[in-house]
Short mmCIF file of C-alpha atoms in Angstrom, two decimals:
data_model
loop_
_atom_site.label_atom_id
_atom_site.label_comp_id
_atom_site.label_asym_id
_atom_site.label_seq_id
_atom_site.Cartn_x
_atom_site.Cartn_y
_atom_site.Cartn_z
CA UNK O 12 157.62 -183.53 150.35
CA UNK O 13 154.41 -182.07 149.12
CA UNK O 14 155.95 -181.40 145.30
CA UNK O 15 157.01 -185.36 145.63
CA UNK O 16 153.89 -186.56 146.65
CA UNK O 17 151.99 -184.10 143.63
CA UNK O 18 154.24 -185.64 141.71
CA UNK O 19 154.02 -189.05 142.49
CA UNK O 20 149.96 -188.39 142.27
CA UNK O 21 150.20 -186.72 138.44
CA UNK O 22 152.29 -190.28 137.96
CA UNK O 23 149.69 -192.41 138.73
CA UNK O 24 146.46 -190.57 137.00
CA UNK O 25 148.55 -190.69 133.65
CA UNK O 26 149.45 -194.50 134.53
CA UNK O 27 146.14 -194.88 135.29
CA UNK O 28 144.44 -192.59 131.62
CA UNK O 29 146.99 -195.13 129.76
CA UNK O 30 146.05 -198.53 131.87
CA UNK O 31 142.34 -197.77 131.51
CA UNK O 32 142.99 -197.54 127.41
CA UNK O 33 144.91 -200.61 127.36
CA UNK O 34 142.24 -202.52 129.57
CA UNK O 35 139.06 -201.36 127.39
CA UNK O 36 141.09 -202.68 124.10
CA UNK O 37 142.10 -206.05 125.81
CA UNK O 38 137.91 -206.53 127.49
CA UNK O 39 136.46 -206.63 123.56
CA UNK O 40 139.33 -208.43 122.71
CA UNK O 41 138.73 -211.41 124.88
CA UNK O 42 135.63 -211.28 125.26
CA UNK O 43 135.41 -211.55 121.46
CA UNK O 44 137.83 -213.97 120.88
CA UNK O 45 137.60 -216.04 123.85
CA UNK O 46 133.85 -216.19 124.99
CA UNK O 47 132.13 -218.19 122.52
CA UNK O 48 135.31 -220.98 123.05
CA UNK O 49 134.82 -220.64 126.82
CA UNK O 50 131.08 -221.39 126.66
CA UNK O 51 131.15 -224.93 124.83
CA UNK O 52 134.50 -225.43 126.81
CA UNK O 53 132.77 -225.11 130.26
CA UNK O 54 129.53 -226.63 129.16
CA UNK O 55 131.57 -230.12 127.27
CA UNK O 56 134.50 -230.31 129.03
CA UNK O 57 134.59 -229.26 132.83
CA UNK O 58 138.07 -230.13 133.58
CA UNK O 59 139.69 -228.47 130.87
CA UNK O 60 137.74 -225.30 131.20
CA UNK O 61 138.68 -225.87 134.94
CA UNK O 62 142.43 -225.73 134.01
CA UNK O 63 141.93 -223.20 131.23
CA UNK O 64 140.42 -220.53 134.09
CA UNK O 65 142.91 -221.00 136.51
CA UNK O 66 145.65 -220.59 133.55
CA UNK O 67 144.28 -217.49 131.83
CA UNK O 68 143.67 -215.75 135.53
CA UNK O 69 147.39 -216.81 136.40
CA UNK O 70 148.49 -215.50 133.14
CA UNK O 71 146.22 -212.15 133.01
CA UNK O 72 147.70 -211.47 136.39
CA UNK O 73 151.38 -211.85 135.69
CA UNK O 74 150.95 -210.24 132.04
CA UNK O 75 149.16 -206.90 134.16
CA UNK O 76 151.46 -206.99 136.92
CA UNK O 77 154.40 -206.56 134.48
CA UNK O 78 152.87 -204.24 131.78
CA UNK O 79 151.43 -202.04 135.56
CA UNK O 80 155.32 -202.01 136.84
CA UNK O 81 156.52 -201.21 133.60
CA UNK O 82 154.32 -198.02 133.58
CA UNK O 83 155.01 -197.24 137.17
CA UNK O 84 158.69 -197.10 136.38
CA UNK O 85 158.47 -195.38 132.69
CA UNK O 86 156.44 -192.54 133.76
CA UNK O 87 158.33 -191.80 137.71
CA UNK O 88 161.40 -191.36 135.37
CA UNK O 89 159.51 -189.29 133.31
CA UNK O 90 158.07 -187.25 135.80
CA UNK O 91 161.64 -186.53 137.58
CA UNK E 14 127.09 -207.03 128.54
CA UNK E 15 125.75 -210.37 128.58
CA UNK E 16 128.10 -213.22 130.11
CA UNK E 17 126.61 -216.97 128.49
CA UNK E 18 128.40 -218.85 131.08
CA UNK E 19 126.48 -217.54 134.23
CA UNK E 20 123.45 -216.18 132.24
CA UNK E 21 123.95 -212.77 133.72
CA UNK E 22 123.93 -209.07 132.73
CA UNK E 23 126.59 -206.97 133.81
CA UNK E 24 128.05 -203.81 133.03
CA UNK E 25 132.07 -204.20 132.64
CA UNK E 26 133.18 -201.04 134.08
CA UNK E 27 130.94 -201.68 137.01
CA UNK E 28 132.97 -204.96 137.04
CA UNK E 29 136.31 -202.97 136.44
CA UNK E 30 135.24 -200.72 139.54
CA UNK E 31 134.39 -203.38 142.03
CA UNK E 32 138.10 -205.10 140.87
CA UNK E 33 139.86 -202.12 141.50
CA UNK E 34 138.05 -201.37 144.92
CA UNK E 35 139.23 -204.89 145.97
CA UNK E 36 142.31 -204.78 144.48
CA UNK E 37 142.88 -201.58 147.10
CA UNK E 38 141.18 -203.83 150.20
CA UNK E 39 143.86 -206.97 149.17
CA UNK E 40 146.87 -205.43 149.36
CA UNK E 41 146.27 -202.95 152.39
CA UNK E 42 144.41 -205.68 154.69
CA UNK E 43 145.52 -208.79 152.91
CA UNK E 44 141.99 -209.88 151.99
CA UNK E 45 140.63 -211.60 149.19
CA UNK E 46 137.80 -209.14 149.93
CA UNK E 47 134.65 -211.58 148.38
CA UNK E 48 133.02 -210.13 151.57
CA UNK E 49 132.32 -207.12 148.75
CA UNK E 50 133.08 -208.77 145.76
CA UNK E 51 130.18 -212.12 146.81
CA UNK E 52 127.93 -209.24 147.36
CA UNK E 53 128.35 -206.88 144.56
CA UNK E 54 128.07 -209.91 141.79
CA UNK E 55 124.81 -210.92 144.20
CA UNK E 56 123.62 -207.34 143.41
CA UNK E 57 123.52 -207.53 139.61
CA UNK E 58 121.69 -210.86 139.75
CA UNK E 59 123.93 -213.09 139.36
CA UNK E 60 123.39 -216.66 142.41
CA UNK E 61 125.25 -217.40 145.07
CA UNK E 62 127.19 -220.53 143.44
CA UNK E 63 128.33 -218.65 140.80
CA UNK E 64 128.97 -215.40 142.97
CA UNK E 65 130.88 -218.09 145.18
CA UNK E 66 132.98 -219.63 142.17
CA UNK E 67 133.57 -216.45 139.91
CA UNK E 68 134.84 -214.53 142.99
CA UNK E 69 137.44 -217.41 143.80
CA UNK E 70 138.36 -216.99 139.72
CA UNK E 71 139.31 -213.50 140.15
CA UNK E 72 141.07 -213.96 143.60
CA UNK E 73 143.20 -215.77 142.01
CA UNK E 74 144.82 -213.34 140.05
CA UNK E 75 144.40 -210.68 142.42
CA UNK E 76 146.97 -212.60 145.31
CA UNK E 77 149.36 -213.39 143.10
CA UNK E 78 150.16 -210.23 142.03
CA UNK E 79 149.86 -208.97 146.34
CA UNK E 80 151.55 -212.21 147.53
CA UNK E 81 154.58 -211.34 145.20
CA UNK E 82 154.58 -207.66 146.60
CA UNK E 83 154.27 -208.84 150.16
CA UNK E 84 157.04 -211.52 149.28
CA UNK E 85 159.54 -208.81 148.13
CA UNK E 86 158.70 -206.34 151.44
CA UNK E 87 159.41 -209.75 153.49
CA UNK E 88 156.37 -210.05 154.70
CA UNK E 89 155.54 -213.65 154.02
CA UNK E 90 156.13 -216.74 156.67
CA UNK E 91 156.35 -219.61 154.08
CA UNK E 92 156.73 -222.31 156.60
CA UNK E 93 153.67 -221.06 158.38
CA UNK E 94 152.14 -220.99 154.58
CA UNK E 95 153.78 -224.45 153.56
CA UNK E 96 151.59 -226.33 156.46
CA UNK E 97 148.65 -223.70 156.61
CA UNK E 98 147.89 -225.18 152.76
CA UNK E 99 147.27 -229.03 153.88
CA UNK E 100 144.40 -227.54 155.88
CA UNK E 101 143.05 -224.67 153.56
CA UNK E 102 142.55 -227.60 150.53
CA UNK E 103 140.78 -230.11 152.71
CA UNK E 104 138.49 -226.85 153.99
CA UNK E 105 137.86 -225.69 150.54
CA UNK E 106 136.89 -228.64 149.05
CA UNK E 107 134.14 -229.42 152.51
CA UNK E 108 132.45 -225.75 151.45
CA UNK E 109 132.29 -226.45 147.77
CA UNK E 110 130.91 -229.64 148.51
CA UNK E 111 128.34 -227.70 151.24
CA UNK E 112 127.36 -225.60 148.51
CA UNK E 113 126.55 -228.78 145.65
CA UNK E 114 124.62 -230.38 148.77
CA UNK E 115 122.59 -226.79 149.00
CA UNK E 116 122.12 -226.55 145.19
CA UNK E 117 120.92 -229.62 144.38
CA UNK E 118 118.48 -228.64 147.54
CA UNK E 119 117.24 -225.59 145.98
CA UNK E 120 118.30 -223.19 148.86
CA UNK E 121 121.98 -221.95 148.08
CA UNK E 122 120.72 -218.35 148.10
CA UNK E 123 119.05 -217.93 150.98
CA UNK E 124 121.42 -220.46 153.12
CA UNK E 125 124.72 -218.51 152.13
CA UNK E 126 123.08 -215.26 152.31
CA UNK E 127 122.25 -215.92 155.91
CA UNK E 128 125.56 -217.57 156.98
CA UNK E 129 127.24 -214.20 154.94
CA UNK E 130 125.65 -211.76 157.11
CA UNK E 131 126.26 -213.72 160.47
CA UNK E 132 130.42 -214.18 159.35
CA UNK E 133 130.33 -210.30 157.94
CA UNK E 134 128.79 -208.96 161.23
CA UNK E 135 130.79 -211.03 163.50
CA UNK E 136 134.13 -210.22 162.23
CA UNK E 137 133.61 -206.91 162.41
CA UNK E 138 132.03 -206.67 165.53
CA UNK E 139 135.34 -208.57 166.92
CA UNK E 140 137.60 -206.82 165.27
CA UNK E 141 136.47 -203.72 166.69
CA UNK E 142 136.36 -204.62 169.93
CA UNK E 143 139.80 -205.76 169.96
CA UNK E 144 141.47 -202.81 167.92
CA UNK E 145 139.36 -200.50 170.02
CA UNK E 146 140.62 -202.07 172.61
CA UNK E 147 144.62 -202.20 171.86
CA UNK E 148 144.40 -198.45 170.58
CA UNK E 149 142.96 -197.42 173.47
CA UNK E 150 145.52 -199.09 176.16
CA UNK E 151 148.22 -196.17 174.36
CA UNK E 152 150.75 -199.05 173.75
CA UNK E 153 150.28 -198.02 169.75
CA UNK E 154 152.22 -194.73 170.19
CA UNK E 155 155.37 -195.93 168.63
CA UNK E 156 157.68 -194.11 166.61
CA UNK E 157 157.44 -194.07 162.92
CA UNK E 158 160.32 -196.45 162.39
CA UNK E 159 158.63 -198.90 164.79
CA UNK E 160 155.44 -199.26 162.57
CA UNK E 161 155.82 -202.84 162.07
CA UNK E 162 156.12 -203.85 165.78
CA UNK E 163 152.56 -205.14 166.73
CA UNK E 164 150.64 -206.29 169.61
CA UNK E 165 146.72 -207.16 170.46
CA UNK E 166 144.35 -207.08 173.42
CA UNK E 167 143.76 -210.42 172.64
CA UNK E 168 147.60 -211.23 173.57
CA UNK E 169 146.78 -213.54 176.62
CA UNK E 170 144.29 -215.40 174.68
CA UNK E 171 147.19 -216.70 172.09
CA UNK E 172 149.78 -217.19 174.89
CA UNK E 173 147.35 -219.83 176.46
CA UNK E 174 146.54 -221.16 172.85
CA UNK E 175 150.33 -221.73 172.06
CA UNK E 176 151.18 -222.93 174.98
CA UNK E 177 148.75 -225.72 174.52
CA UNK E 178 151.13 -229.04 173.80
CA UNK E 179 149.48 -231.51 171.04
CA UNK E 180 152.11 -233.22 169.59
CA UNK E 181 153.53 -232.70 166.90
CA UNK E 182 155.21 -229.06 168.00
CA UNK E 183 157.18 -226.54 165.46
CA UNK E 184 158.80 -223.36 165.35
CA UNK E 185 157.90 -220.18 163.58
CA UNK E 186 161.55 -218.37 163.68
CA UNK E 187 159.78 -215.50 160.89
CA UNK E 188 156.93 -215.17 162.99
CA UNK E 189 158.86 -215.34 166.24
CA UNK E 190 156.90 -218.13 167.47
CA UNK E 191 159.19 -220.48 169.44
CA UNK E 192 156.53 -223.51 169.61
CA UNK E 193 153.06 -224.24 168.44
CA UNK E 194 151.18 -227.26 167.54
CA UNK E 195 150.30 -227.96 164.38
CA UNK E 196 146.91 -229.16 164.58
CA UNK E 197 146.26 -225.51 165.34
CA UNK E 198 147.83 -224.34 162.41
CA UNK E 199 145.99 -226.70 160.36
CA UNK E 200 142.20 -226.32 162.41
CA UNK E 201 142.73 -222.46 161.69
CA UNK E 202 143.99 -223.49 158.25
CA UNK E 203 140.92 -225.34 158.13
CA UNK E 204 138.62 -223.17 158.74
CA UNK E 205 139.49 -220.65 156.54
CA UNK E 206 139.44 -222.67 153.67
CA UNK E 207 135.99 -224.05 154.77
CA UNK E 208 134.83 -220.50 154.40
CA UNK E 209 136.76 -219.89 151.23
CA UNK E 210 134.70 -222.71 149.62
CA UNK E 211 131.20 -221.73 151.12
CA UNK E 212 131.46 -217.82 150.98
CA UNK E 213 133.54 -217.51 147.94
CA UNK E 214 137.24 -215.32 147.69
CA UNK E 215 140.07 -216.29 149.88
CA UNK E 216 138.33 -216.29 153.18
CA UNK E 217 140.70 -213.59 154.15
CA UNK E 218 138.23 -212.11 157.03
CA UNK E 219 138.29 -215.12 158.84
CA UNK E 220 142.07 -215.94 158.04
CA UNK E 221 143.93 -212.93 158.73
CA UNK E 222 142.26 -212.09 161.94
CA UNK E 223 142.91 -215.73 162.96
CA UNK E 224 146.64 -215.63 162.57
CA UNK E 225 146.81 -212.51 164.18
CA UNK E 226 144.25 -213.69 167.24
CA UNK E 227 145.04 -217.36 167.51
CA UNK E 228 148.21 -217.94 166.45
CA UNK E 229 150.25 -215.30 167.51
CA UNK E 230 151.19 -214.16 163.95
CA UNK E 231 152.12 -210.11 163.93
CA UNK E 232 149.94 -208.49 161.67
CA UNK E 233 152.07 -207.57 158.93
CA UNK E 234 153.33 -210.72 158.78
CA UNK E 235 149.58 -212.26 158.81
CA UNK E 236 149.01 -209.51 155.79
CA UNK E 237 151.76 -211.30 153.72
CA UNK E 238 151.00 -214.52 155.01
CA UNK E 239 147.18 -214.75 154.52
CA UNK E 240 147.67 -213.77 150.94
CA UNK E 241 150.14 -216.84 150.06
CA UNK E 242 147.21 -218.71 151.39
CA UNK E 243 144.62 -217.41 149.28
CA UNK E 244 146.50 -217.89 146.26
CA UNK E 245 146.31 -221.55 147.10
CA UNK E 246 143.21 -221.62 148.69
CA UNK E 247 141.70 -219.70 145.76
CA UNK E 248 142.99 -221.89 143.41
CA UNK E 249 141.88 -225.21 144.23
CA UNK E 250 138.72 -223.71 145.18
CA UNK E 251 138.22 -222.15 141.40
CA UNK E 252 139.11 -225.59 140.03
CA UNK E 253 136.83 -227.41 141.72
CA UNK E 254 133.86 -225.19 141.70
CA UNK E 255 134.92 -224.94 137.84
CA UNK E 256 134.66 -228.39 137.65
CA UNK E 257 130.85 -228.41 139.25
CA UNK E 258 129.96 -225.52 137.26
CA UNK E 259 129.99 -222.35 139.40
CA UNK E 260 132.69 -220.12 137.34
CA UNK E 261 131.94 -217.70 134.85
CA UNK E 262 136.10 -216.70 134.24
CA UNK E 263 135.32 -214.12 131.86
CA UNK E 264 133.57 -211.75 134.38
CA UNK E 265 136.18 -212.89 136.39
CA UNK E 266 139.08 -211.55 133.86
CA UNK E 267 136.92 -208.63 133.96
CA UNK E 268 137.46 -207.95 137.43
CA UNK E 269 140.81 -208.45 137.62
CA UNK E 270 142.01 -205.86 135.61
CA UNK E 271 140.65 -203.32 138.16
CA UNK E 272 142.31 -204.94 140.62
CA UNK E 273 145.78 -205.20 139.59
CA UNK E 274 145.98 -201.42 139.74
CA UNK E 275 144.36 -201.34 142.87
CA UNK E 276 146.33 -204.00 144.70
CA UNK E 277 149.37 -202.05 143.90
CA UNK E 278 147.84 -198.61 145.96
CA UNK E 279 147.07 -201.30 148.49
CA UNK E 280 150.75 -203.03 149.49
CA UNK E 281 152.29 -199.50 149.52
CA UNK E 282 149.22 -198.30 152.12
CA UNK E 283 150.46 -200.73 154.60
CA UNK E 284 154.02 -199.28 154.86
CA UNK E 285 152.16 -196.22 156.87
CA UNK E 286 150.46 -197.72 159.13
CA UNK E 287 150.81 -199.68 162.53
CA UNK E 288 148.85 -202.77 163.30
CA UNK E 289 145.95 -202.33 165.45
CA UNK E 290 145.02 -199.01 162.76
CA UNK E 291 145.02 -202.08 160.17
CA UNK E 292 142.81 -203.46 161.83
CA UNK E 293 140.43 -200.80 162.84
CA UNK E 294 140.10 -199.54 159.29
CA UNK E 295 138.98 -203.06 158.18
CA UNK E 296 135.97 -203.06 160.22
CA UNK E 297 133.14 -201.35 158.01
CA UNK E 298 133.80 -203.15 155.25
CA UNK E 299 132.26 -206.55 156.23
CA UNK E 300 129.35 -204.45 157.32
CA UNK E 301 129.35 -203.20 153.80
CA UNK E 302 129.35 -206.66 152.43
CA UNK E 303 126.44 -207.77 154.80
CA UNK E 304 124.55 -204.66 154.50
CA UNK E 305 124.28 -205.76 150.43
CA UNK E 306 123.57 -209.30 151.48
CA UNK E 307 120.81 -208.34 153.31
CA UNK E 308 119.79 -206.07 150.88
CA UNK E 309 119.54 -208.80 148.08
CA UNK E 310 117.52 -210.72 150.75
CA UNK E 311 114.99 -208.53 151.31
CA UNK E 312 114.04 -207.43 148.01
CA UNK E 313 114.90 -210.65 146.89
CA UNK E 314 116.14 -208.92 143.50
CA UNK E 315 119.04 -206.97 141.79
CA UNK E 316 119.58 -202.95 141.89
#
């Protein structure tokens, strides 16, 4: 139980060493391409920004969920 | 970093860290958890209407990602969710419109800060009353495989409340609710959504313990539940505070890629823990939230 639960713990620092690589390339990487677009968006046209948020945040989330997951599962069978 | 949108100065990794201490709070107590998140952006400077709007931004992402985990471990009542949403829109859009009144007024800070630490103090006085309460009357000590089955002190409370007979009357068969009116569906619905607009997130604190106190709803059940709701909630609540002004999505993409990771230790917490321990746990963390509030209020500046 213990040796699982080490296990499962060495799984998800490594998942999270990778993750944390991934996220500090993707922050420059909208934030550069994105930001400046974003800025005259939500100061000249409020509705599309408004739609633009809610369809990046949508997409961010399903995009992480699936790359998180996909980690998860590579490394547990890794770690086995 | 500087952020154009919401002329503000924040650090991403401190915006990384709050997201993935969230992340953690949504998918263990099913809260949008702005009661931290409202507070933290408060703390680097940034005012109340974009604290308010941002947070709803990032909420967004964060349920999705919980409400599909809770989906999957069946713990989402989307009947209950279905009718819960005509009531969360018209709430949100009365507290974003609360919040234009106040800013045009020139007093959005200090108003929401003190209506924050009244909400934040309240709840978790309440809720540790009543898990103090339930814990304490040794019903809890079930067996492991009985972690799911739930009960409150408040129990007597909700039997009177759905017995009351307003037409029209439905059944909850996921929720094992045999009749309830709908108007108190949609005034709790209501509510919540009221306090999503005005406070920002998915109004979770108010929410949860509502469907667990009012309506009957078992907690794990209200976990799942609640979180459906914010994703709705939080999403016509980030359009249409986007569309007066009071989102800054990139710090709000910022945020959410801490919480993704943390949502995911979250959902798998719950699976060890019975109800009214839920519920206990959740209590500092509103006090947290007000704490900061007040903080920011008294100084009257950022950390």
């Amino acid at each position: 139980m213990k040796k699982a639960t080490a296990k499962s713990l060495r799984a998800f620092a490594i998942e999270l060493a990778i993750y944390a690589v991934f996220v500090t390339a993707y922050f420059f990487l909208v934030l550069h391409l994105l930001g400046e677009w974003l800025y005259h968006l939500e100061a000249q046209h409020r509705y599309t920004y408004a739609v633009v948020a809610l369809l990046l945040i949508a997409g961010q989330a399903v995009v992480l969920d699936a790359v998180t997951a996909l980690l998860f599962r590579f490394l547990r069978s890794r770690v086995r | 970093m500087f952020f154009p949108i919401s002329n503000t100065h924040i650090d991403p990794i401190y915006l990384a860290v709050v997201g993935f201490l969230i992340g953690i709070l949504g998918g263990f107590f099913g809260v949008g958890g702005s009661f931290i998140a409202g507070p933290a952006l408060r703390l680097m400077g940034m005012d109340w209407n974009y604290a308010v709007g941002t947070d709803l931004a990032h909420i967004v992402g964060k349920s999705i990602v919980a409400a599909r985990q809770h989906r999957t471990l069946g713990n989402v009542d989307l009947k209950l969710g279905f009718f819960m949403a005509f009531g969360t829109i018209g709430g949100a859009e009365c507290g974003a419109q609360l919040i234009q009144v106040l800013k045009r007024a020139g007093n959005v800070n200090t108003v929401v800060s003190w209506v924050a630490i009244v909400v934040y103090f309240s709840i978790a006085v309440f809720m540790l009353w009543e898990s103090q309460k339930t814990l304490r009357s040794g019903k809890e000590r079930l067996p492991s495989k009985h972690l799911k089955d739930d009960h409150s002190a408040f129990g007597p409370v909700t039997q009177k409340i759905q017995r009351l007979r307003i037409w029209p009357m439905i059944s909850l068969p996921t929720s094992g609710i045999q009749e309830i009116s709908l108007w108190t569906i949609l005034l709790v619905a209501f509510v919540g959504g009221f306090f999503s607009g005005f406070l920002g997130g998915g109004a979770g604190y108010i929410r949860m313990p509502s469907m667990v106190y009012v309506l009957g709803i078992p907690t794990h059940l209200a976990v799942g539940t609640d979180l459906f709701e914010i994703v709705i909630s939080a999403s016509y609540g980030t359009f249409t505070h986007a569309v007066k002004g009071n989102v800054d999505i990139l710090i709000a993409l910022v945020m959410h890629t801490g919480a993704v990771i943390g949502a995911q230790i979250g959902v798998v917490a719950t699976q060890y823990f019975a109800g009214p321990k839920i519920r206990l746990a959740f209590v500092p963390l509103p006090l947290l939230g007000a704490a900061i509030v007040v903080y920011t209020l008294v100084t009257g500046h950022k950390l």
